[in-house]
mmCIF file of the C-alpha atoms, coordinates in Angstrom:
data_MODEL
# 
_entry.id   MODEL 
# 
loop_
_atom_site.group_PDB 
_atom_site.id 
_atom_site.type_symbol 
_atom_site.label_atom_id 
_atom_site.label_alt_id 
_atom_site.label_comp_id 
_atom_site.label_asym_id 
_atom_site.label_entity_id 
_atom_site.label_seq_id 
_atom_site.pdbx_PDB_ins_code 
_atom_site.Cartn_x 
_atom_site.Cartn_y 
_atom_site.Cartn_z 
_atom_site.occupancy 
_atom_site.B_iso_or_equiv 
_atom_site.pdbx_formal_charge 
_atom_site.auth_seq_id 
_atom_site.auth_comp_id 
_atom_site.auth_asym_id 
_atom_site.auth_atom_id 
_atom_site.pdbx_PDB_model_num 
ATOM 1   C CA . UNK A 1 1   ? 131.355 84.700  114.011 1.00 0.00 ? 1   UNK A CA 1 
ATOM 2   C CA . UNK A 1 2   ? 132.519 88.052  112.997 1.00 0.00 ? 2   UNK A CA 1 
ATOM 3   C CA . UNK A 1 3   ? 133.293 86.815  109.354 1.00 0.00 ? 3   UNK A CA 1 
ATOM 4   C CA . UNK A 1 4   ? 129.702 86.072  109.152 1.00 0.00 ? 4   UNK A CA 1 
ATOM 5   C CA . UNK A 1 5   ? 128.607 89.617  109.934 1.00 0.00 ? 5   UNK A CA 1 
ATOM 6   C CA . UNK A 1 6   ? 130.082 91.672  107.139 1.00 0.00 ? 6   UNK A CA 1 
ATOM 7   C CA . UNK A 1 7   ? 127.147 91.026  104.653 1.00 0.00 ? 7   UNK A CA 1 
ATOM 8   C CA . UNK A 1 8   ? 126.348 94.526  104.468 1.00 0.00 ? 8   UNK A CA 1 
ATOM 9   C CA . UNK A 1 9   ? 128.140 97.784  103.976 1.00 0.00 ? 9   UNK A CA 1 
ATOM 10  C CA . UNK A 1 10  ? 129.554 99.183  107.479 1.00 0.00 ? 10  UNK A CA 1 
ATOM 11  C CA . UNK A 1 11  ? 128.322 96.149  109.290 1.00 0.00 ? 11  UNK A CA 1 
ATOM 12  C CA . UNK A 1 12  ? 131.954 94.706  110.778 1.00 0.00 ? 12  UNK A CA 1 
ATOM 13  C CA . UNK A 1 13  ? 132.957 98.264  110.783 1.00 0.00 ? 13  UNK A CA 1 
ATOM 14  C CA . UNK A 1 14  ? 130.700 99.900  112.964 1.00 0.00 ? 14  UNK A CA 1 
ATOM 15  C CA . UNK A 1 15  ? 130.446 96.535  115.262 1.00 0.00 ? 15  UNK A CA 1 
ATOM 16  C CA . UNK A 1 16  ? 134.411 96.418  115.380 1.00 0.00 ? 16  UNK A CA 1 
ATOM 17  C CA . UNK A 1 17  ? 134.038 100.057 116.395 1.00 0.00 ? 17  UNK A CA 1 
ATOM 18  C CA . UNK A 1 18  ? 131.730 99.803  119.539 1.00 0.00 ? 18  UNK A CA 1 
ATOM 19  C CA . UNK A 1 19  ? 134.071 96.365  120.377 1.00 0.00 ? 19  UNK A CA 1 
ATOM 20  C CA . UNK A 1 20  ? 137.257 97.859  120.246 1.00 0.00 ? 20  UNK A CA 1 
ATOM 21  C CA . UNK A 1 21  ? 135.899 101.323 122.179 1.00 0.00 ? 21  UNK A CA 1 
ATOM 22  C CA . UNK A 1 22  ? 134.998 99.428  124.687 1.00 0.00 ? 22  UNK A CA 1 
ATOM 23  C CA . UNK A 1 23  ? 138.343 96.892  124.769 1.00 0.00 ? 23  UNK A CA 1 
ATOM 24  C CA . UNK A 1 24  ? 140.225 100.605 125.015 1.00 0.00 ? 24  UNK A CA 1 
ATOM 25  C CA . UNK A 1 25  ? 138.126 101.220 127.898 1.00 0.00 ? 25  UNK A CA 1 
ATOM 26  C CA . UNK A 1 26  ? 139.075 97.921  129.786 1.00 0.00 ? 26  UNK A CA 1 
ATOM 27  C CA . UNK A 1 27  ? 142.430 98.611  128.801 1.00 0.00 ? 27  UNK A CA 1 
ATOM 28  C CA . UNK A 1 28  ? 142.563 102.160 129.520 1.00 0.00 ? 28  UNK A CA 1 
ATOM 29  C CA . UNK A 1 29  ? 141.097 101.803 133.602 1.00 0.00 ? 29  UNK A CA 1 
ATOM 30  C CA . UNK A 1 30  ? 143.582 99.035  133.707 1.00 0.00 ? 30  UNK A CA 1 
ATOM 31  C CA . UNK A 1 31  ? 146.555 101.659 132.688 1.00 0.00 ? 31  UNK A CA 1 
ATOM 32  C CA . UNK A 1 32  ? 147.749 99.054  130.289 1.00 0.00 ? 32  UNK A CA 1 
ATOM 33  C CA . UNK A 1 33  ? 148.787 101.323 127.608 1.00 0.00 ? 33  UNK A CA 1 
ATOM 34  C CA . UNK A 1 34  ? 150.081 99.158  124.499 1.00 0.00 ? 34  UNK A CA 1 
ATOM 35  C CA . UNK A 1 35  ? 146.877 97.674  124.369 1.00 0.00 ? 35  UNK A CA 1 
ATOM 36  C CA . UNK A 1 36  ? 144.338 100.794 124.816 1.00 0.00 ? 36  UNK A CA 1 
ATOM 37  C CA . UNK A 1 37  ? 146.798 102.238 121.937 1.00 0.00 ? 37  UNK A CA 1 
ATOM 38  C CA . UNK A 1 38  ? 146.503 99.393  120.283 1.00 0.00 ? 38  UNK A CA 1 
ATOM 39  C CA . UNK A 1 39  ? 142.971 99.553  120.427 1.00 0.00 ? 39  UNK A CA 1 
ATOM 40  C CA . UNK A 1 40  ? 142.510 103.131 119.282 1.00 0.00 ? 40  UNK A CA 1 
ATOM 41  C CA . UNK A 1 41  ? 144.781 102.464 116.400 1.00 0.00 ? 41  UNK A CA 1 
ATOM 42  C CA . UNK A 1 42  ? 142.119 99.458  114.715 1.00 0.00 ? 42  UNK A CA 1 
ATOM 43  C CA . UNK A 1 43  ? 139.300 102.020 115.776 1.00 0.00 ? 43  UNK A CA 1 
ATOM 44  C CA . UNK A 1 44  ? 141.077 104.514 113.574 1.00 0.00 ? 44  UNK A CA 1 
ATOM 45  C CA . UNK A 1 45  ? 141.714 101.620 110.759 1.00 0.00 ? 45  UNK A CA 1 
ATOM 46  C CA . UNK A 1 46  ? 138.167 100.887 110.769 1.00 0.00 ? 46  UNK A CA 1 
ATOM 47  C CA . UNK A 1 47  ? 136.892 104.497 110.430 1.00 0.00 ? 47  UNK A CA 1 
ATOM 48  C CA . UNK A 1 48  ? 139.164 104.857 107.111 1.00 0.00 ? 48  UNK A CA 1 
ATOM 49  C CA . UNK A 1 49  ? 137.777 101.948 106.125 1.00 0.00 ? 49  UNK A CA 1 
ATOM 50  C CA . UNK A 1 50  ? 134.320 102.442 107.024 1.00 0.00 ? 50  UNK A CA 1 
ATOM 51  C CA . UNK A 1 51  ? 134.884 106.159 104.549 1.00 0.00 ? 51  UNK A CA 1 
ATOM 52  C CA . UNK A 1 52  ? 135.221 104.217 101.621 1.00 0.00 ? 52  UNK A CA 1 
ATOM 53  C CA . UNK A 1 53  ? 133.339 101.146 102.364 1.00 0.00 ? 53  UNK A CA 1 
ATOM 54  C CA . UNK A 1 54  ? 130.164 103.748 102.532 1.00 0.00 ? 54  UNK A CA 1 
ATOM 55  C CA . UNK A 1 55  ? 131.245 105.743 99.483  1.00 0.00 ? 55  UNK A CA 1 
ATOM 56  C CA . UNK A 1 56  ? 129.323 105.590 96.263  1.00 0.00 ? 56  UNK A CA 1 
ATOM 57  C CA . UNK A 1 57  ? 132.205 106.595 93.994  1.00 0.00 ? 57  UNK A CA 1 
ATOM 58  C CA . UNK A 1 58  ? 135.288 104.894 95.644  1.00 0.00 ? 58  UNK A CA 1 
ATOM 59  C CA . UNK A 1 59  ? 134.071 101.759 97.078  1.00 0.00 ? 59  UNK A CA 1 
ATOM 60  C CA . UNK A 1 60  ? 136.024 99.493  98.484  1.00 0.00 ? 60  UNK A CA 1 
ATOM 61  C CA . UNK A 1 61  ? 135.072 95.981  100.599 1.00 0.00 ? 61  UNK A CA 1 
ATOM 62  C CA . UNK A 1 62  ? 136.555 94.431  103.777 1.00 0.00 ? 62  UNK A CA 1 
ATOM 63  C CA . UNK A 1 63  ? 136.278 90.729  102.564 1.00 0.00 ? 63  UNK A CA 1 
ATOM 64  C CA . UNK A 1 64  ? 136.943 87.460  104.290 1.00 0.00 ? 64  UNK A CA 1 
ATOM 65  C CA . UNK A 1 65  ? 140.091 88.597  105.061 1.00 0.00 ? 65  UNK A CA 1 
ATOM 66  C CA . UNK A 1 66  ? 139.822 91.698  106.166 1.00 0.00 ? 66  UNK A CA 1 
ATOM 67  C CA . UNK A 1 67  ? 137.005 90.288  108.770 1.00 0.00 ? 67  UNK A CA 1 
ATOM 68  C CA . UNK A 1 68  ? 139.156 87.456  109.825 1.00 0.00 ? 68  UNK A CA 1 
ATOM 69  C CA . UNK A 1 69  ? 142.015 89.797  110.656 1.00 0.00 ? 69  UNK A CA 1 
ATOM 70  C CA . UNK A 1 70  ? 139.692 92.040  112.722 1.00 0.00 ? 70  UNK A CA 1 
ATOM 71  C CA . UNK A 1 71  ? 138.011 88.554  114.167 1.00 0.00 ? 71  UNK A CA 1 
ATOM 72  C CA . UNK A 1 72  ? 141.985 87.825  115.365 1.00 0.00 ? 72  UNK A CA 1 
ATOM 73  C CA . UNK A 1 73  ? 142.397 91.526  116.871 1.00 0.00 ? 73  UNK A CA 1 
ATOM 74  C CA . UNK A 1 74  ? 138.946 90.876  119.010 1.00 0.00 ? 74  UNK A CA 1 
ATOM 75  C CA . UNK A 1 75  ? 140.286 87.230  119.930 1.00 0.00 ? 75  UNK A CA 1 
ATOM 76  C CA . UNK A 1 76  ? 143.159 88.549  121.367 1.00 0.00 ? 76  UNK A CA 1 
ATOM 77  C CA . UNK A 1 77  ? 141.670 91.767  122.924 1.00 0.00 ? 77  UNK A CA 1 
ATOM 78  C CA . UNK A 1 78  ? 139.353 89.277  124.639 1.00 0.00 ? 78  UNK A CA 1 
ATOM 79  C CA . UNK A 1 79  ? 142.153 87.336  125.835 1.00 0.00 ? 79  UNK A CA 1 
ATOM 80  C CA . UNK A 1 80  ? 144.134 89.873  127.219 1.00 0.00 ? 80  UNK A CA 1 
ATOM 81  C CA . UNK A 1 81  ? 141.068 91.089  128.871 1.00 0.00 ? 81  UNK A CA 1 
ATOM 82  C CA . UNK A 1 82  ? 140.008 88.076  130.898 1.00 0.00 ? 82  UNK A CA 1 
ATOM 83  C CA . UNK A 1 83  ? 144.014 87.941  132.431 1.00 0.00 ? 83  UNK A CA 1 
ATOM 84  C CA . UNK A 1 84  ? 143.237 91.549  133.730 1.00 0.00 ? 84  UNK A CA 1 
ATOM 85  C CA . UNK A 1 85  ? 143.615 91.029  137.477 1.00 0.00 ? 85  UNK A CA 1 
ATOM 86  C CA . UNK A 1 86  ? 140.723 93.123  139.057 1.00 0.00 ? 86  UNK A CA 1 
ATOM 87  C CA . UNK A 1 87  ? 142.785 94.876  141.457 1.00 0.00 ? 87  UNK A CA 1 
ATOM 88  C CA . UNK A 1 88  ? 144.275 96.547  137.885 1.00 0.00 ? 88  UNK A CA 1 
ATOM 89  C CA . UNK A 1 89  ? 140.883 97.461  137.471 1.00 0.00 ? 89  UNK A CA 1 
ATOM 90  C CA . UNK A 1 90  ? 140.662 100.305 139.727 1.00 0.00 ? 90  UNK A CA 1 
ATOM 91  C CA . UNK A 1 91  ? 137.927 102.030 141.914 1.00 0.00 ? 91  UNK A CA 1 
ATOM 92  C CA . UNK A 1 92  ? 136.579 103.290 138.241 1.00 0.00 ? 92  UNK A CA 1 
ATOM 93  C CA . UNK A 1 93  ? 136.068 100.297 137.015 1.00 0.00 ? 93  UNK A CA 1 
ATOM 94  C CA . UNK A 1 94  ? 135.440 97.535  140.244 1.00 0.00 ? 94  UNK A CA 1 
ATOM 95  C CA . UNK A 1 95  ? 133.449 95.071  138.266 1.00 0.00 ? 95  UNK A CA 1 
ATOM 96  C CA . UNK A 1 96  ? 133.553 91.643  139.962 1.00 0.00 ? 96  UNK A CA 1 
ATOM 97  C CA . UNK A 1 97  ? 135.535 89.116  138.429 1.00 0.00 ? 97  UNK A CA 1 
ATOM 98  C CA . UNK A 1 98  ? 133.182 86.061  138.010 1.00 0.00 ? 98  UNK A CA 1 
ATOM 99  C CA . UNK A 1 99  ? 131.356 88.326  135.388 1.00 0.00 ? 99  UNK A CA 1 
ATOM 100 C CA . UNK A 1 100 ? 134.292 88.890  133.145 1.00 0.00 ? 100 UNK A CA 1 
ATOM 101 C CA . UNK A 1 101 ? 132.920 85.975  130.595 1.00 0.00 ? 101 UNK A CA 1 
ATOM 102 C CA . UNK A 1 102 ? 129.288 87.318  130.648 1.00 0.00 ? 102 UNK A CA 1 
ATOM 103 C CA . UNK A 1 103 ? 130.745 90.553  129.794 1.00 0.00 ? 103 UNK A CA 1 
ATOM 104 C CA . UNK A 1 104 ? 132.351 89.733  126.972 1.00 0.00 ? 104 UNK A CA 1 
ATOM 105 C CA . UNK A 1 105 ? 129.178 87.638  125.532 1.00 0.00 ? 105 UNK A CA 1 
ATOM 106 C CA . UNK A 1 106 ? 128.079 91.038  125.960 1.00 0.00 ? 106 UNK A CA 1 
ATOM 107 C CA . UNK A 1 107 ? 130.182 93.350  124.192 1.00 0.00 ? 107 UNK A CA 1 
ATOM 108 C CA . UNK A 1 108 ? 130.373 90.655  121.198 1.00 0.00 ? 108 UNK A CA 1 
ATOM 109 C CA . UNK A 1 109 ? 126.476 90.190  121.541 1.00 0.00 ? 109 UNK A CA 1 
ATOM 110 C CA . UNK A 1 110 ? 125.682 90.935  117.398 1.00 0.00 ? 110 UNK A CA 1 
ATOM 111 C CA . UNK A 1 111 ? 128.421 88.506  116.214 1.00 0.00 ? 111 UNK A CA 1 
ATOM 112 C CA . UNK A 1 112 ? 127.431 85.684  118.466 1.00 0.00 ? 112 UNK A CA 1 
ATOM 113 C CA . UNK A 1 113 ? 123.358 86.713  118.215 1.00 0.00 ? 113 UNK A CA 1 
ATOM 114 C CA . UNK A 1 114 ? 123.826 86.514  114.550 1.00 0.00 ? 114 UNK A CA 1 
ATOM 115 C CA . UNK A 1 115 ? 126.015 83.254  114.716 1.00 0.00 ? 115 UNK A CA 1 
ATOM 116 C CA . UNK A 1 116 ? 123.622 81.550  116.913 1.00 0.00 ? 116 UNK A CA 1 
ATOM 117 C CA . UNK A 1 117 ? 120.327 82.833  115.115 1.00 0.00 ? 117 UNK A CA 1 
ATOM 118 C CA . UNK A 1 118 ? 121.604 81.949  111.475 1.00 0.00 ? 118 UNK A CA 1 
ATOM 119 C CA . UNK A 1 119 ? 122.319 78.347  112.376 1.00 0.00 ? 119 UNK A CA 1 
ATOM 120 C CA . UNK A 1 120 ? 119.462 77.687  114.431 1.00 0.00 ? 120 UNK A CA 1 
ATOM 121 C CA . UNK A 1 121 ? 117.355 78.406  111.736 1.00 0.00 ? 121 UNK A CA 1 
ATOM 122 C CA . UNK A 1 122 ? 118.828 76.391  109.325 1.00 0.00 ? 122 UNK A CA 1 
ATOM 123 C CA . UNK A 1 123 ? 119.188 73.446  111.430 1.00 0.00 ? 123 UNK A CA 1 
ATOM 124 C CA . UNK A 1 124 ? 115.711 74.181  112.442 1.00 0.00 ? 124 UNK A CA 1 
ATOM 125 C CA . UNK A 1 125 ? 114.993 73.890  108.574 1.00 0.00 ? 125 UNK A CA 1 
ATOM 126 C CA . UNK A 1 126 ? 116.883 70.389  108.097 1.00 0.00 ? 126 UNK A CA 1 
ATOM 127 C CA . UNK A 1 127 ? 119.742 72.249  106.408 1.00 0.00 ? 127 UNK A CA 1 
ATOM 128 C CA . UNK A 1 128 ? 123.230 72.345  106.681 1.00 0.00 ? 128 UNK A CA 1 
ATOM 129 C CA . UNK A 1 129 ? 124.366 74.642  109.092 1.00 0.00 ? 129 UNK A CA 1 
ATOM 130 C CA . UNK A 1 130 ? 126.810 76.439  107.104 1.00 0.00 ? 130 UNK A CA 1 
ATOM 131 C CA . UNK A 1 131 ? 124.540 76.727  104.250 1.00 0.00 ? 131 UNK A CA 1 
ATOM 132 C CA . UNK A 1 132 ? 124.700 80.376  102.996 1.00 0.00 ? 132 UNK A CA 1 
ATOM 133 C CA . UNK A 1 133 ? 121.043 82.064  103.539 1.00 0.00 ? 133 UNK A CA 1 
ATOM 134 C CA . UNK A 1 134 ? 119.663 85.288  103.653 1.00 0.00 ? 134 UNK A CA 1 
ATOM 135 C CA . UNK A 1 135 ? 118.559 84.647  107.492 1.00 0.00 ? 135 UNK A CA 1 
ATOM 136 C CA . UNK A 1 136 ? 120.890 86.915  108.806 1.00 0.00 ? 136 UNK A CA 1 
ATOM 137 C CA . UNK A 1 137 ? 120.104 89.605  111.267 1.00 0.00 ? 137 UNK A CA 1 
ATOM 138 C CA . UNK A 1 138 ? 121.279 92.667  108.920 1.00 0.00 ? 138 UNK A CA 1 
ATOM 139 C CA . UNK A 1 139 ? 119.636 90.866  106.056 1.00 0.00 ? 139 UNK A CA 1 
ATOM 140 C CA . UNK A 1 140 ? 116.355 90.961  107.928 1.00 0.00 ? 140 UNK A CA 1 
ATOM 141 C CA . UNK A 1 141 ? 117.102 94.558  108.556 1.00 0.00 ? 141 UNK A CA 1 
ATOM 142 C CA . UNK A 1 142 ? 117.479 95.515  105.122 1.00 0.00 ? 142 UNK A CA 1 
ATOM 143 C CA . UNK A 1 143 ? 114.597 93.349  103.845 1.00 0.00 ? 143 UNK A CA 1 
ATOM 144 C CA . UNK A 1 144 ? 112.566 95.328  105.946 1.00 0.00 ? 144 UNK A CA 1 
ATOM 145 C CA . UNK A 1 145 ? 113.430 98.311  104.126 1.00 0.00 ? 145 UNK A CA 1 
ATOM 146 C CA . UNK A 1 146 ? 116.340 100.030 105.610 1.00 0.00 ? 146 UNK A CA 1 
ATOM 147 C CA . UNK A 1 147 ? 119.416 100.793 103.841 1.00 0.00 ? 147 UNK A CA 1 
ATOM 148 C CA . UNK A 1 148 ? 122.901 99.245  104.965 1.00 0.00 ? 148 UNK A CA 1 
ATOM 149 C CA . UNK A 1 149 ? 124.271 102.270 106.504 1.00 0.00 ? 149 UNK A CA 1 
ATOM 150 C CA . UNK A 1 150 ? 121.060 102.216 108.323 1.00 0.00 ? 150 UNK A CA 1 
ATOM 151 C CA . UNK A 1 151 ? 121.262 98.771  109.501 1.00 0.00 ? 151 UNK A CA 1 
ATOM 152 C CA . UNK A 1 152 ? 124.595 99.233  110.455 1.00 0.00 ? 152 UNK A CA 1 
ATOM 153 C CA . UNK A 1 153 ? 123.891 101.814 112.280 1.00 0.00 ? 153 UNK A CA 1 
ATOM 154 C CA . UNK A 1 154 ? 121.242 100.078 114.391 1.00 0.00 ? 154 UNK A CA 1 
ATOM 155 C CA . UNK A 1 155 ? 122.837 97.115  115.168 1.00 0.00 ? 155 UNK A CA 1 
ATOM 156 C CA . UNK A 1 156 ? 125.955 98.574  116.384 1.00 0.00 ? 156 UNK A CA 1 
ATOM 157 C CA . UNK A 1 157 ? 123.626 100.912 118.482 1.00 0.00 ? 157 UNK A CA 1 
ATOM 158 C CA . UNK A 1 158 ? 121.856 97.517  119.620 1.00 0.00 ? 158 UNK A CA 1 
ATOM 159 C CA . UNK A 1 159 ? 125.813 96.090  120.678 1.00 0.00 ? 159 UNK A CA 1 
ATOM 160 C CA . UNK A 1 160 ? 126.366 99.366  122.394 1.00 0.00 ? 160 UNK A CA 1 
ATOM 161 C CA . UNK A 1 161 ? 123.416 99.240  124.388 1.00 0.00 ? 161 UNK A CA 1 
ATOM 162 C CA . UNK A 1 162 ? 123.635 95.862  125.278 1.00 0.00 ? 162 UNK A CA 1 
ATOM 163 C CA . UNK A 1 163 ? 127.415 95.855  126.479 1.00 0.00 ? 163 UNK A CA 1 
ATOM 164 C CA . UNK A 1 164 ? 127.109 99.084  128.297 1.00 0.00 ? 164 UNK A CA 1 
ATOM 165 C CA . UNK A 1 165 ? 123.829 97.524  130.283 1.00 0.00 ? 165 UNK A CA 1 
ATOM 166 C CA . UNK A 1 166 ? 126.011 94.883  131.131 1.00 0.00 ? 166 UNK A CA 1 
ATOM 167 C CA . UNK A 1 167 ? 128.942 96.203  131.881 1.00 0.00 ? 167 UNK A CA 1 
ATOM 168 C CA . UNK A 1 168 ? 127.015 98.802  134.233 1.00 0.00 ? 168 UNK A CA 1 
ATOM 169 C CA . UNK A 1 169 ? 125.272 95.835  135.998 1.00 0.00 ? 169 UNK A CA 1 
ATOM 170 C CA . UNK A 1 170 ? 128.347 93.851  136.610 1.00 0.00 ? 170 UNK A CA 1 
ATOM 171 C CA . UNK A 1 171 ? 129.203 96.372  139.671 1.00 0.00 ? 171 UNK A CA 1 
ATOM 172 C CA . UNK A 1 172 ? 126.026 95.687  140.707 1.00 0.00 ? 172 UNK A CA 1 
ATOM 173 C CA . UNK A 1 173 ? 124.917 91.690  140.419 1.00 0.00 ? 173 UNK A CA 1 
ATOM 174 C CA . UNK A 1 174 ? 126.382 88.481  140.852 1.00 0.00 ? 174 UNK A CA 1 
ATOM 175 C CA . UNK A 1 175 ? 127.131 86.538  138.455 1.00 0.00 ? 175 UNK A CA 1 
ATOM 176 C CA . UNK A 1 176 ? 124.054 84.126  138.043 1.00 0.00 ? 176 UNK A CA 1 
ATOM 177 C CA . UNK A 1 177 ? 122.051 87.307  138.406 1.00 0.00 ? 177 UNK A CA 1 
ATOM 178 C CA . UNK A 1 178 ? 124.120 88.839  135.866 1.00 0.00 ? 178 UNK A CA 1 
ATOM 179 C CA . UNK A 1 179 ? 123.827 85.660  133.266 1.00 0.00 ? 179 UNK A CA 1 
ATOM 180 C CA . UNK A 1 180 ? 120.071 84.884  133.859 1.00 0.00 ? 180 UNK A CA 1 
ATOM 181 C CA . UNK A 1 181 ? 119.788 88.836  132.520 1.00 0.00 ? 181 UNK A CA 1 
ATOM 182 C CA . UNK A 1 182 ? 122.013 88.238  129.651 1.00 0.00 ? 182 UNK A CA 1 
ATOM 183 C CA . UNK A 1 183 ? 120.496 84.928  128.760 1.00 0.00 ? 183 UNK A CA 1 
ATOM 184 C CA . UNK A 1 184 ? 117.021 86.822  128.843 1.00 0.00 ? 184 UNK A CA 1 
ATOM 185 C CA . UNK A 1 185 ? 118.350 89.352  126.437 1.00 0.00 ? 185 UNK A CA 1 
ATOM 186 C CA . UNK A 1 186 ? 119.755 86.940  124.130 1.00 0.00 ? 186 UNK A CA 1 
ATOM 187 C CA . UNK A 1 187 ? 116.807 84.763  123.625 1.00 0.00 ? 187 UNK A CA 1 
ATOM 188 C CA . UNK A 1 188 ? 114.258 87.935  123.341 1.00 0.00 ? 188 UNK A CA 1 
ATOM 189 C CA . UNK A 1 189 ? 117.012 89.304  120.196 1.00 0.00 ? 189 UNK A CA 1 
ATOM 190 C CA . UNK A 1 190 ? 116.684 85.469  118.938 1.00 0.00 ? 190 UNK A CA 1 
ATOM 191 C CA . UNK A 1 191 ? 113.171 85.721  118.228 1.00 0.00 ? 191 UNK A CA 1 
ATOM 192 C CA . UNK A 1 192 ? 113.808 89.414  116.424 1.00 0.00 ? 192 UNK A CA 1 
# 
C-alpha cells in the first residue's frame, strides 16, 4: 500500500513523515527509546530526501525500492506498537487497548484509502485490479490543478488530521464507537 502512494513528488515523504512522528510519539510515552530514536532517525532520512526529491535542479526519486524499504520500517513500527502493554503507556497517553488496531488504520489512513479506492474502482470497471491507472487519490489531486508539492502537502495534512482525531478519541470511546467513526470517515474519503 505505501508503494502505491509515491506517484507524485513528496507524496511517501511527507506521509512517512506524519507516520513515523506519530510512531515516535507511541514510542516516546512508552519510554522505549531505540525505537522513538529509531523513529526520528527515518523522519530525518525522509526530510533529506524529501530536499532533493522537491528540487528542480538536483532531483532525485524514491522508487520502488526506496518505498518498499520505508513500507518495511512502518510494518515493523506497527508491530512493535500493537505489543506495547498499556500500562507502558502512561497517564499521558491512557488510550484503551481494544482500539490499538483502529488506531493504526488511522495513522496509515492515505496508504490504505488510496489502496482501497484504486482497486475498487477498477474492479468496479471490470479491470484487473492491479492494472496501473491514473485513479489515484494524488492523481485526482493534481488533475484538479494543484501541483505535487501541493498535493503532498494536503494529503499528509488529511493523515494528520485523521490520526490525531483518532488517536484523541481513543481515550474517550469504546471501541465499536471508535470503529463505526473511523469506518464513517473512510467511506466519506472513498467517495472524494
Amino acid at each position: 500500500a505505501y508503494n502505491l502512494i509515491d506517484g507524485i513528488d513528496g507524496l511517501s515523504a511527507v506521509v512517512g513523515i506524519v507516520i513515523f512522528g506519530f510512531f515516535a510519539y507511541f514510542f516516546y510515552q512508552a519510554s522505549l527509546d531505540f525505537y522513538f530514536l529509531l523513529n526520528i532517525a527515518l523522519i530525518a532520512m525522509l526530510l533529506a530526501f524529501l530536499r532533493f526529491n522537491l528540487s528542480s535542479s538536483q532531483k532525485i526519486f524514491m522508487g520502488d525500492t526506496g518505498s518498499l524499504i520505508i513500507g518495511f520500517c512502518i510494518g515493523l513500527m506497527t508491530l512493535k506498537f500493537l505489543t506495547i502493554e498499556p500500562v507502558a503507556m502512561g497517564a499521558v497517553f491512557s488510550i484503551k487497548a481494544e482500539n490499538k488496531l483502529v488506531i493504526i488504520g488511522a495513522v496509515l489512513i492515505v496508504p490504505l484509502l488510496d489502496t482501497v479506492r484504486a482497486m475498487y474502482l477498477r474492479l468496479k470497471e471490470g479491470r484487473n485490479p492491479f492494472s496501473p491507472d491514473r485513479n489515484h487519490i494524488h492523481h485526482v489531486l493534481v488533475d484538479t490543478g494543484l501541483s505535487h508539492i501541493q498535493a503532498s502537502i494536503s494529503l499528509g495534512l488529511l493523515n494528520l488530521f485523521v490520526a490525531g482525531l483518532i488517536i484523541f478519541l481513543s481515550t474517550l470511546l469504546d471501541s465499536f464507537q471508535l470503529m463505526v467513526l473511523y469506518a464513517l470517515i473512510f467511506v466519506i474519503l472513498m467517495g472524494t
